[in-house]
Coordinates of C-alpha atoms and ligand atoms in Angstrom, one line a residue:
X20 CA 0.0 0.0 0.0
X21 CA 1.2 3.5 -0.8
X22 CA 2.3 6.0 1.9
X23 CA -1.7 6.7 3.7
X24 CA -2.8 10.1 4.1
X25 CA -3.7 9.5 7.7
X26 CA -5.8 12.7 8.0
X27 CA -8.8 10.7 6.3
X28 CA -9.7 9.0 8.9
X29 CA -11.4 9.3 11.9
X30 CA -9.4 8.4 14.6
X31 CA -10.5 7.5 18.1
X32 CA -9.1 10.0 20.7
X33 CA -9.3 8.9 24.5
X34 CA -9.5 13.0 26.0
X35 CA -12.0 13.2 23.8
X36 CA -13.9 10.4 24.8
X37 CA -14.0 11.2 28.3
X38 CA -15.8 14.5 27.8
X39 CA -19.1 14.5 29.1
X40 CA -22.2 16.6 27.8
X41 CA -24.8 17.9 30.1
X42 CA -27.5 17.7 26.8
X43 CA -30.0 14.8 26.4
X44 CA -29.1 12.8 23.4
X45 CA -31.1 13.2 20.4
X46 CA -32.7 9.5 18.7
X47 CA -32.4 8.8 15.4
X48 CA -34.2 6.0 13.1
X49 CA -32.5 3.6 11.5
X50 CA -33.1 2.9 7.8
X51 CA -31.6 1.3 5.4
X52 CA -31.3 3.7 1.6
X53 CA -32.5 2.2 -1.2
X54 CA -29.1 2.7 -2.8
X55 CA -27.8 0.0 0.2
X56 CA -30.6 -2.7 -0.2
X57 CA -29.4 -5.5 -2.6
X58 CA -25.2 -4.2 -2.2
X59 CA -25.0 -8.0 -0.3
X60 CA -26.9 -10.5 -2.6
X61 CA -25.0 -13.5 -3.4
X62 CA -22.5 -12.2 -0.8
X63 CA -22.4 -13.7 2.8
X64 CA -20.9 -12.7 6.1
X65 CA -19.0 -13.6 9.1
X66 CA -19.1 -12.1 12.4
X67 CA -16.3 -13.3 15.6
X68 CA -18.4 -11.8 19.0
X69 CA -15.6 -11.8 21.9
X70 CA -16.6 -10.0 25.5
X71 CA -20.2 -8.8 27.3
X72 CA -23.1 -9.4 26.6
X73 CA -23.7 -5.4 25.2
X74 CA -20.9 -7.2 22.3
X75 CA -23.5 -9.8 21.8
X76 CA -26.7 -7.7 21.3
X77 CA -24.2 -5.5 18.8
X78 CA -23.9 -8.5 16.7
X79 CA -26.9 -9.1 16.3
X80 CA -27.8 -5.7 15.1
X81 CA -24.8 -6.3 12.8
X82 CA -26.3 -9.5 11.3
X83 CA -29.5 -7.8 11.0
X84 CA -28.0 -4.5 8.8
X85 CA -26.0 -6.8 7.0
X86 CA -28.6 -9.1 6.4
X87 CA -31.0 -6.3 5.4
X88 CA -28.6 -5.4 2.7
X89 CA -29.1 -9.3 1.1
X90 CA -26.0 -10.9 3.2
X91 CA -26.9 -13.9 4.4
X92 CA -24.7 -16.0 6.7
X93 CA -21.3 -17.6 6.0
X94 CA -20.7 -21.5 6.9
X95 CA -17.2 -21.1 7.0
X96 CA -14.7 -18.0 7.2
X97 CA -13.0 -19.4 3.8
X98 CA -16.1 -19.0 2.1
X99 CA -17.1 -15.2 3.7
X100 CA -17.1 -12.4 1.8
X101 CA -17.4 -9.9 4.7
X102 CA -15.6 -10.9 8.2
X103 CA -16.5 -8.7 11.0
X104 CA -14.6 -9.0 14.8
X105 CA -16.4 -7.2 17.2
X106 CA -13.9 -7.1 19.8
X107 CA -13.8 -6.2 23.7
X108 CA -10.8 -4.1 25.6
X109 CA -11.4 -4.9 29.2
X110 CA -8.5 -6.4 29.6
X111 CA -5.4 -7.3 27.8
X112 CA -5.6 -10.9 27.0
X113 CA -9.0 -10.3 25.4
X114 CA -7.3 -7.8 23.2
X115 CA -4.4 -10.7 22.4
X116 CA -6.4 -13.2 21.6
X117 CA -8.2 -10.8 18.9
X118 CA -5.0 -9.5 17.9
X119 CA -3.8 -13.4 17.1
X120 CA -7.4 -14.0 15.8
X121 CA -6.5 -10.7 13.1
X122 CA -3.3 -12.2 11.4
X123 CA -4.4 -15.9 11.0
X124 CA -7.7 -14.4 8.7
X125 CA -4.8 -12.6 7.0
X126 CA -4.4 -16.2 5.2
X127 CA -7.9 -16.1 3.5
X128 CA -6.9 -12.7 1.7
X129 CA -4.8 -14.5 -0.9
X130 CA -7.3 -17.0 -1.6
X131 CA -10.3 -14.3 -1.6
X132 CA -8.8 -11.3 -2.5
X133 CA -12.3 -9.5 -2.2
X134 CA -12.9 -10.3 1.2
X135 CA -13.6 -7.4 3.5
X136 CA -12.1 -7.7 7.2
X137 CA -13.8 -5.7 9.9
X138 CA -13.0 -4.7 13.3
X139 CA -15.3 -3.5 15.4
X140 CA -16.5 -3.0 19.1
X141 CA -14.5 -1.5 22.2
X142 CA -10.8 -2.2 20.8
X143 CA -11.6 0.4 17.6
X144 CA -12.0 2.6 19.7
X145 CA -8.4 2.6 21.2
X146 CA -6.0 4.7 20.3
X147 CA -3.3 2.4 19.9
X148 CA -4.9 0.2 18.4
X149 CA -5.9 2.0 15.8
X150 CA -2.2 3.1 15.2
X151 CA -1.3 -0.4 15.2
X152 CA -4.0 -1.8 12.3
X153 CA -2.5 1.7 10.3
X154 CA 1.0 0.6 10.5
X155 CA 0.9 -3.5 10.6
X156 CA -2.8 -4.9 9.8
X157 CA -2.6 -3.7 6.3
X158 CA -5.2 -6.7 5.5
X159 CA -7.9 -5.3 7.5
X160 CA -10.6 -3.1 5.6
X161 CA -12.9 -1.7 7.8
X162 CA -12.7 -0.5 11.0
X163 CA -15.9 1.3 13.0
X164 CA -16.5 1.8 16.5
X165 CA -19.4 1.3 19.1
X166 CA -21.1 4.1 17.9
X167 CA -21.5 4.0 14.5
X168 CA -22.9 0.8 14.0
X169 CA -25.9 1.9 12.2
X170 CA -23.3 3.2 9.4
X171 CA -22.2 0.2 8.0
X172 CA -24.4 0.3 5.1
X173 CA -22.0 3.2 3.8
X174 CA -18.7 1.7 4.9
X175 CA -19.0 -2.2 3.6
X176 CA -20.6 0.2 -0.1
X177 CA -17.1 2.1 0.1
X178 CA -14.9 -1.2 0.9
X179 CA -16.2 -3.6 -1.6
X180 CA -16.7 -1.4 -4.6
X181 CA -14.1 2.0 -4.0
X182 CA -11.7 -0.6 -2.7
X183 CA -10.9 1.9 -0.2
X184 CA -9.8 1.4 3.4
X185 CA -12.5 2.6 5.6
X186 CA -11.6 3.9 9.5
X187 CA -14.0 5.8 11.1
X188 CA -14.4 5.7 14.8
X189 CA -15.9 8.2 16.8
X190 CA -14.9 9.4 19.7
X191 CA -17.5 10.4 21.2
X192 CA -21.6 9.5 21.1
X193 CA -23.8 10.1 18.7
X194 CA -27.3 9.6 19.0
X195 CA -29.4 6.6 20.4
X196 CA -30.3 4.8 17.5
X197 CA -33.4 2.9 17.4
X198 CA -35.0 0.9 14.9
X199 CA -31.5 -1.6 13.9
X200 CA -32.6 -4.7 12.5
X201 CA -31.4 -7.5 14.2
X202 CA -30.9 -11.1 13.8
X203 CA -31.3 -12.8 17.4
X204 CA -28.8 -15.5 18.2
X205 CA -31.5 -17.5 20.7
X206 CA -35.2 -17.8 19.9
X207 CA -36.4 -17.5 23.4
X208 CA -34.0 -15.6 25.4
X209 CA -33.3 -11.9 23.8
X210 CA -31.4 -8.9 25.3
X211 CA -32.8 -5.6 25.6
X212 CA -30.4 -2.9 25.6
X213 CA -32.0 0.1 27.7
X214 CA -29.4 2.3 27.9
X215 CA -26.0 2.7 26.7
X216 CA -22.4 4.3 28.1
X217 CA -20.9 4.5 31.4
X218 CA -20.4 7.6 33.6
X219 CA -18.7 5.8 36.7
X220 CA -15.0 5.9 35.4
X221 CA -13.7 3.4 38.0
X222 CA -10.1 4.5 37.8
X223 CA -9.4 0.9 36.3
X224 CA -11.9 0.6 33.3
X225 CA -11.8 1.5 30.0
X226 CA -15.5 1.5 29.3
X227 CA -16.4 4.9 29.8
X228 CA -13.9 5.7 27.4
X229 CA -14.9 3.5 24.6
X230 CA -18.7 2.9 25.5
X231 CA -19.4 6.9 25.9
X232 CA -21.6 8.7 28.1
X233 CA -24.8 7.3 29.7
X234 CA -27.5 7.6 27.9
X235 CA -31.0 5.9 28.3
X236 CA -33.6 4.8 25.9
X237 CA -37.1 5.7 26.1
X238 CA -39.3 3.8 28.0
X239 CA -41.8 3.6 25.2
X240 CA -39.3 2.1 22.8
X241 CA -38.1 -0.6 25.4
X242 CA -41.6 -1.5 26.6
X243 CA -42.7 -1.9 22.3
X244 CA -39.4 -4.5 21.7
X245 CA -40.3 -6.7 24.9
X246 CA -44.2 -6.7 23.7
X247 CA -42.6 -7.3 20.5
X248 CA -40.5 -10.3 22.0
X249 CA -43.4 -11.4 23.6
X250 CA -45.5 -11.6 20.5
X251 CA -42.9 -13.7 18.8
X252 CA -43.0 -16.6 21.5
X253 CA -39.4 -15.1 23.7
X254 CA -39.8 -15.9 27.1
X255 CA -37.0 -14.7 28.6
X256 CA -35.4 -10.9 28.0
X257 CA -32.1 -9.8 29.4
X258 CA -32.4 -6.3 30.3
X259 CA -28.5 -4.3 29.3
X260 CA -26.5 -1.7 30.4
X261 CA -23.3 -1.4 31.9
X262 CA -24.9 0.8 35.1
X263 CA -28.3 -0.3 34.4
X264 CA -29.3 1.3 37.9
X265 CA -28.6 4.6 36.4
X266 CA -31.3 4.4 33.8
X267 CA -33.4 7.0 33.4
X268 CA -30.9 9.6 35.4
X269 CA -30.4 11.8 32.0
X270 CA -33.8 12.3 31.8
X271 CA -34.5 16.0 31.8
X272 CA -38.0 16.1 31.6
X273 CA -38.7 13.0 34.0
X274 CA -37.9 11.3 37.3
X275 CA -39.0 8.0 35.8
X276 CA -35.9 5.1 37.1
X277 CA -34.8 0.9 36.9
X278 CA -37.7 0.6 39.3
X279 CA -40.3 1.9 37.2
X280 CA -39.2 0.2 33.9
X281 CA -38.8 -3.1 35.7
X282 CA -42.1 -2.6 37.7
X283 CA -43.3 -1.4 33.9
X284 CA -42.2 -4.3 32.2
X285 CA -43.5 -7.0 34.8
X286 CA -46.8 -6.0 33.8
X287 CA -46.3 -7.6 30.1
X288 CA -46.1 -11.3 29.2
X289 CA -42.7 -12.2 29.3
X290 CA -42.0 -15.0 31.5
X291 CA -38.8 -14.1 32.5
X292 CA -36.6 -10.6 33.1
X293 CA -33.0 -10.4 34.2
X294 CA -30.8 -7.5 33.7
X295 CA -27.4 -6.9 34.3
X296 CA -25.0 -4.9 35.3
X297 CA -25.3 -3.5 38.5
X298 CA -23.8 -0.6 40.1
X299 CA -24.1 -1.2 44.3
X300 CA -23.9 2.5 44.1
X301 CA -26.8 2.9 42.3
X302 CA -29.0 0.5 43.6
X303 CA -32.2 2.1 45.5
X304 CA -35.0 0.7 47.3
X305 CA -37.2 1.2 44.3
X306 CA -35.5 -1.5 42.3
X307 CA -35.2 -3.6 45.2
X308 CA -39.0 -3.2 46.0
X309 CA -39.8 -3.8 42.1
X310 CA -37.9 -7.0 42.4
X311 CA -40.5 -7.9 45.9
X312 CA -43.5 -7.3 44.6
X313 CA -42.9 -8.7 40.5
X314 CA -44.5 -11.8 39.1
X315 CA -41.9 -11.9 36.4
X316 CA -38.4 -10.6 37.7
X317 CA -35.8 -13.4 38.4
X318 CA -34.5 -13.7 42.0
X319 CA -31.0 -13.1 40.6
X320 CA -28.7 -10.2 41.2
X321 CA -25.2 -9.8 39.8
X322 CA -23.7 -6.9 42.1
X323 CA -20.4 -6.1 41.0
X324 CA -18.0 -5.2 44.1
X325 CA -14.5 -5.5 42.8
X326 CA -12.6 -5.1 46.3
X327 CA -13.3 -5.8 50.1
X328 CA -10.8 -3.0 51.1
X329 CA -11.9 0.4 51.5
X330 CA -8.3 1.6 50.9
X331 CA -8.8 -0.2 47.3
X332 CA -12.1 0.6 46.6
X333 CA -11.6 4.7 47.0
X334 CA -8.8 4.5 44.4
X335 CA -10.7 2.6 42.4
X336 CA -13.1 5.3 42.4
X337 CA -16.2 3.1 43.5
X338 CA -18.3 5.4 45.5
X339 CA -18.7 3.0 48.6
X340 CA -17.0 1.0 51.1
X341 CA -17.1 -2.8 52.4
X342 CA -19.8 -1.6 54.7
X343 CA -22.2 0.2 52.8
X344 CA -21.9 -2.4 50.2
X345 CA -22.6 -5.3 52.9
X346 CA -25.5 -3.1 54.0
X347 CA -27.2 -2.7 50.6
X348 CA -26.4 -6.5 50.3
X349 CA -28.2 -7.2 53.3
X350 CA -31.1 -5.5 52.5
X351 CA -31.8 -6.8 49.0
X352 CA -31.8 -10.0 50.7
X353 CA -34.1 -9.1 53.2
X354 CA -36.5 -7.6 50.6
X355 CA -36.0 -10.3 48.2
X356 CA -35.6 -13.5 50.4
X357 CA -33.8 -16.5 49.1
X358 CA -32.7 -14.0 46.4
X359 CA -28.6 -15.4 44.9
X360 CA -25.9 -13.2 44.5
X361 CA -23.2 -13.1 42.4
X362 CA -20.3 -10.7 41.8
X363 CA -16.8 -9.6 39.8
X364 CA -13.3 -9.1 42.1
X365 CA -10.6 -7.9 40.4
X366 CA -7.1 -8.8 42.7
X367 CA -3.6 -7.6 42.1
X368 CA -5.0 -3.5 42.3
X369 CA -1.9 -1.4 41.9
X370 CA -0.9 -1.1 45.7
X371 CA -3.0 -3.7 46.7
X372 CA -1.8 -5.1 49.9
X373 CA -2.0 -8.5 51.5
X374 CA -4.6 -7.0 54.2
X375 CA -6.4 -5.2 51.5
X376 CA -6.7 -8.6 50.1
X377 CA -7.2 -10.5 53.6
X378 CA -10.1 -7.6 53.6
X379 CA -11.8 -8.7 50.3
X380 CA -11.7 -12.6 51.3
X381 CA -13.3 -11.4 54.0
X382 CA -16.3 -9.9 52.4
X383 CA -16.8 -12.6 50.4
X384 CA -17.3 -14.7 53.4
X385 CA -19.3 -12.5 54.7
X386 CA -21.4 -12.1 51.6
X387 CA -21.9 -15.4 50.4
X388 CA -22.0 -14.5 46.8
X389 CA -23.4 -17.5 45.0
X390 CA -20.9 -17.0 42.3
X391 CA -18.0 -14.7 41.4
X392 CA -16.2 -13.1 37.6
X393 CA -12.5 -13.2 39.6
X394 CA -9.3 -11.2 37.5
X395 CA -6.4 -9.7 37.9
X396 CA -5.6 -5.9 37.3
X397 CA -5.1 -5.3 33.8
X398 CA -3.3 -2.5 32.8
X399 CA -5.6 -0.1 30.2
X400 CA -3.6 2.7 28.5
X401 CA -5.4 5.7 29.2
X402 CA -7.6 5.2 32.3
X403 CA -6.2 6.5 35.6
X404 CA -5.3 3.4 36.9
X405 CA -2.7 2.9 34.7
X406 CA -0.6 5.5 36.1
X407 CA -0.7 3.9 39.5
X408 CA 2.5 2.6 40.9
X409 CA 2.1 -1.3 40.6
X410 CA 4.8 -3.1 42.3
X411 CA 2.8 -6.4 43.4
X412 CA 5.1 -9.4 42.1
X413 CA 3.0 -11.3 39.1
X414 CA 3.2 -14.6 41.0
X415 CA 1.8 -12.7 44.3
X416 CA -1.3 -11.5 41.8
X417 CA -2.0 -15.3 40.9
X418 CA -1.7 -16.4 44.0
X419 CA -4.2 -14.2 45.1
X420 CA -6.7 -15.6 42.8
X421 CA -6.4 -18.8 43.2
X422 CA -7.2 -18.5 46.9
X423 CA -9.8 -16.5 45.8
X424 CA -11.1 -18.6 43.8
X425 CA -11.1 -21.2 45.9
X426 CA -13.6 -19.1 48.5
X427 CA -15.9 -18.3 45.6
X428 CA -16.2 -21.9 44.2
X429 CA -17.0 -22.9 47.5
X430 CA -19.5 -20.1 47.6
X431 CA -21.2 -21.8 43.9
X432 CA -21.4 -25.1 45.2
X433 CA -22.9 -23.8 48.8
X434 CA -25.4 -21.6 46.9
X435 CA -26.3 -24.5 44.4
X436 CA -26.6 -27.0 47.6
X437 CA -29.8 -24.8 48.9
X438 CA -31.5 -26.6 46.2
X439 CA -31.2 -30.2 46.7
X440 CA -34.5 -31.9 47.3
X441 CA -36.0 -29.2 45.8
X442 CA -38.3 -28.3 42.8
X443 CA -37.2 -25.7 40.7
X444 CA -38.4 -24.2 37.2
X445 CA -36.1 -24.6 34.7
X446 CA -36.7 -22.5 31.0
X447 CA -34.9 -25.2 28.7
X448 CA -31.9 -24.5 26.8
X449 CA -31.0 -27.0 24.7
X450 CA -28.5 -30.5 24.9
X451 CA -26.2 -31.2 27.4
X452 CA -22.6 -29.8 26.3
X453 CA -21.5 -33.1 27.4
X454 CA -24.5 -35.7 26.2
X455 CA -26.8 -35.7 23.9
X456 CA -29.5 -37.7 26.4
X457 CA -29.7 -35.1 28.8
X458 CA -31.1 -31.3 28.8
X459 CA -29.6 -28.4 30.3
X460 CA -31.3 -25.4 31.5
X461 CA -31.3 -22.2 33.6
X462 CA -33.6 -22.0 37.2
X463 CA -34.9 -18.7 38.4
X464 CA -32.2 -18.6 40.5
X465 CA -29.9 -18.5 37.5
X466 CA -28.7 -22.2 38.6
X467 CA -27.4 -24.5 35.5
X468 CA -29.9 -27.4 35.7
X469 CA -29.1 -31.1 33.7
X470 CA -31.5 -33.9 33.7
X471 CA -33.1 -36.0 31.3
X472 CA -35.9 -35.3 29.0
X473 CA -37.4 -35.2 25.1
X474 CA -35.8 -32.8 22.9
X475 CA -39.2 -31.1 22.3
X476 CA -38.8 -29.5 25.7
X477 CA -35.8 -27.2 24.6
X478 CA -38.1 -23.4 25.1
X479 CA -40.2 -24.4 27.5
X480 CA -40.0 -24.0 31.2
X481 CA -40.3 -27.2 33.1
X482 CA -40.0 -28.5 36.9
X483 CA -36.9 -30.5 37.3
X484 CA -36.8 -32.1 41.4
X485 CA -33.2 -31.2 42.5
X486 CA -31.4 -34.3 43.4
X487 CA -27.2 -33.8 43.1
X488 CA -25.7 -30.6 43.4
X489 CA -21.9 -30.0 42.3
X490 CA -20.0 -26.9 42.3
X491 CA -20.9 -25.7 38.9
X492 CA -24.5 -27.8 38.1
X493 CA -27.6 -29.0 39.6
X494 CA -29.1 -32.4 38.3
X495 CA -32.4 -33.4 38.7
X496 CA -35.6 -35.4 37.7
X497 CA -37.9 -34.2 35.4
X498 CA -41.4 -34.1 37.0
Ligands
5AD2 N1 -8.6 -5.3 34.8 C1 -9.2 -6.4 35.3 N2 -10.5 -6.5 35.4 C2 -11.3 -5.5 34.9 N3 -12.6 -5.3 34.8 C3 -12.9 -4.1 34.3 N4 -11.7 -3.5 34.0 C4 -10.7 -4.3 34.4 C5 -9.3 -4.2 34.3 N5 -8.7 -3.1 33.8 C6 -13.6 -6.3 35.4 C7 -14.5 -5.7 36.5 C8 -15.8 -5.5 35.8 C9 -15.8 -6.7 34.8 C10 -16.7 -6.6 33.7 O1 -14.5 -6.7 34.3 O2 -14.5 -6.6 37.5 O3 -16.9 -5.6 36.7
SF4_3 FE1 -16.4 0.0 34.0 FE2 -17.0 0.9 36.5 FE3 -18.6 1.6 34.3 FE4 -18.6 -1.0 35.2 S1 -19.3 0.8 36.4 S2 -18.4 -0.3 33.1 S3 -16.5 -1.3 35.9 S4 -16.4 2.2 34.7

């Protein structure tokens, strides 16, 4: 490739994404020109998800442009003609692995010289990254961030037939845009976005950064996709954010919060509601009350607290301590009774000590999370964290979480013990990973749940009599 003329493209610029405007974001319709309607006939597609479940639900609004523009899906990368990776940058080895996963599709270049390679998601919209496709990922086409999604009608038109290299990632948000097409990836369970962005900046995260401002979505548009949902036989919907106890807070003209949607949303026909994620900062009494008094809402709460040690959890920027956290703890399990809890630690904090540690083992003793996301500190160019001074050895880190890890198994198989002799509902998800013979499913309780049944089952929710509990399954007896 000749010398690039860099200035064409939109690069992603981390100051820039941290700005925050005070103004409501403006929604805009999605809708595919007639000039972008038949550019994918006879062509087919590929997309690689990696990360959260807000990755997921992108995909499938990426299937559903592409396969409004004729696309239709790929059986194999060898035989795509578009290849999209819609990557996450939490932490480093999620980047690696993409960054492996980019120069092995470099092969299928030279036997499809056509083929468009995408990267999309969270990493586009890193800096360095960025600089690093410019300079060594000649191979890769297209590159388009989290918030231009609904644009990809335009770039895969310049791509395939200007042959040009398209980078455009903005920095900063753009509207909320409603109306994407989609192609759902389960035909019972769905996820609802209902707002987008994060405005916590834990000192650690590079979310805010590459996910943009908080920004909620109307209550009238979520409540007309779950009816929709419901009409079309789903009986499960994930509710998304990546605060989703801050909904509603950029509301100018309205004090309308999580509690009222969920206590909205209950009222429909949709057997099933989860959401996630929480903020314990965030969490009010009106959430925890809609949760009390629903027919619908799952007694399942995934409550993020990241540290047990006060001294940690201030430079992480968290907004509360071991104690407030234990106190909202307590209290959603006093309002929601028999309610499990799950969480994420991160160990290996720069400066975390061995009785900032000794503290979170502690806590989750004291919490009895059900469950537990466990890392280690991952350095993110660009947040505040990575500045800190980090002089914890590598080895200390590990060891750390793997006696962590050890308390929160033990925590999974205690919380999946409470069950045995009991009858729970499961909503069937399909086969056993491990044999064909026996079904697997989730219980309210968000408990994976094998026993043996008929095939026809798979989308219903049955009763399944608890009989053998291990750390990481329940198995039962159908009734
Ligand atoms: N290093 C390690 N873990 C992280 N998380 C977020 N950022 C980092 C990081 N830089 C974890 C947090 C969060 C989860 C989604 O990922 O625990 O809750
Ligand atoms: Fe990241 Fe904190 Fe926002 Fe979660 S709440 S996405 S950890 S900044």
């Amino acid at each position: 490739m000749s010398k690039v003329d860099l200035e064409k493209y939109f690069k992603p610029n981390l100051k820039e994404a941290r700005k925050r405007s005070t103004d409501r974001i403006e929604e805009l319709k999605f809708q595919l020109s007639d000039a972008h309607q038949k550019i994918g006939v006879n062509k087919t597609y590929m997309i690689h998800t990696y990360g959260c479940q807000g990755n997921e639900a992108d995909s499938e609004s990426i299937a559903g442009i592409l396969e409004l523009m004729g696309f239709t899906k790929a059986v194999s990368e060898a035989t795509s003609d578009v290849i999209i990776m819609n990557t996450c940058a939490i932490r480093e080895n999620a980047e690696n692995r993409v960054w492996g996963e980019l120069g092995r599709l470099k092969a299928y270049k030279k036997t499809n010289p056509d083929l468009i390679i995408g990267l999309a998601g969270c990493m586009a919209q890193e800096e360095n990254v960025v600089e690093r496709v410019l300079k060594k990922y000649q191979h890769i086409d297209l590159v388009f961030g989290t918030h231009n999604i609904y644009k990809l009608p335009e770039y895969i038109e310049t791509a395939l037939f200007s042959k040009e290299r398209v980078i455009e990632v903005y920095s900063q948000e753009g509207e909320i845009v409603e109306n994407l097409p989609k192609v759902r990836n389960h035909k019972f369970k769905a996820w609802v976005n209902i707002m987008f962005g994060c405005d916590e900046f834990c000192t650690y995260c590079i979310v805010p950064y590459t996910r943009g401002k908080e920004r909620s979505r109307s209550k009238e548009e979520i409540i007309l996709e779950v009816q929709e949902l419901v009409e079309q036989g789903y009986k499960e919907i994930t509710l998304l954010g990546q605060n989703v106890n801050a909904y509603g807070k950029d509301f100018k003209d309205s004090n309308y919060t999580f509690g009222d949607l969920l206590h909205d949303l209950d009222q429909l026909d949709i057997k099933r509601i989860r959401f996630t994620t929480s903020h314990p900062h965030d969490l009010d009494q009106k959430t925890m009350r809609a949760m009390k008094d629903s027919k619908h809402i799952m007694p399942f709460f995934h409550l993020p607290v990241q540290s047990g040690s006060n001294e940690v959890l201030k430079k992480m920027n968290r907004h509360y301590t071991k104690e407030s956290y234990l106190k909202v703890l307590n209290e959603l399990k006093e309002t929601v009774p028999g309610i499990a809890v799950t969480t994420d630690i991160i160990v290996g904090f720069p400066g975390e000590t061995d009785a900032d540690f000794l503290e979170t083992l502690d806590l989750v003793e004291k919490a009895q999370f059900e469950g537990a996301f466990t890392f280690v500190f991952s350095k993110r160019e660009g947040t505040p964290a990575a500045k800190f001074v980090d002089d914890t050895k590598e080895e200390t880190k590990k060891e750390r979480l793997y006696l962590l890890n050890d308390r929160t198994n033990a925590g999974y198989l205690k919380g999946n013990q409470r069950f045995l002799g009991q009858t729970v509902k499961v909503l069937v998800d399909g086969v056993s990973k491990n044999n064909d013979d026996v079904l697997a499913g989730y219980s309210e309780h968000n408990k994976l749940v094998n026993f043996k049944g008929d095939k026809s089952l798979i989308g219903q929710i049955v009763e399944v009599k608890i009989s053998v509990a291990k750390t990481w399954f329940l198995l039962g007896d159908l009734l």
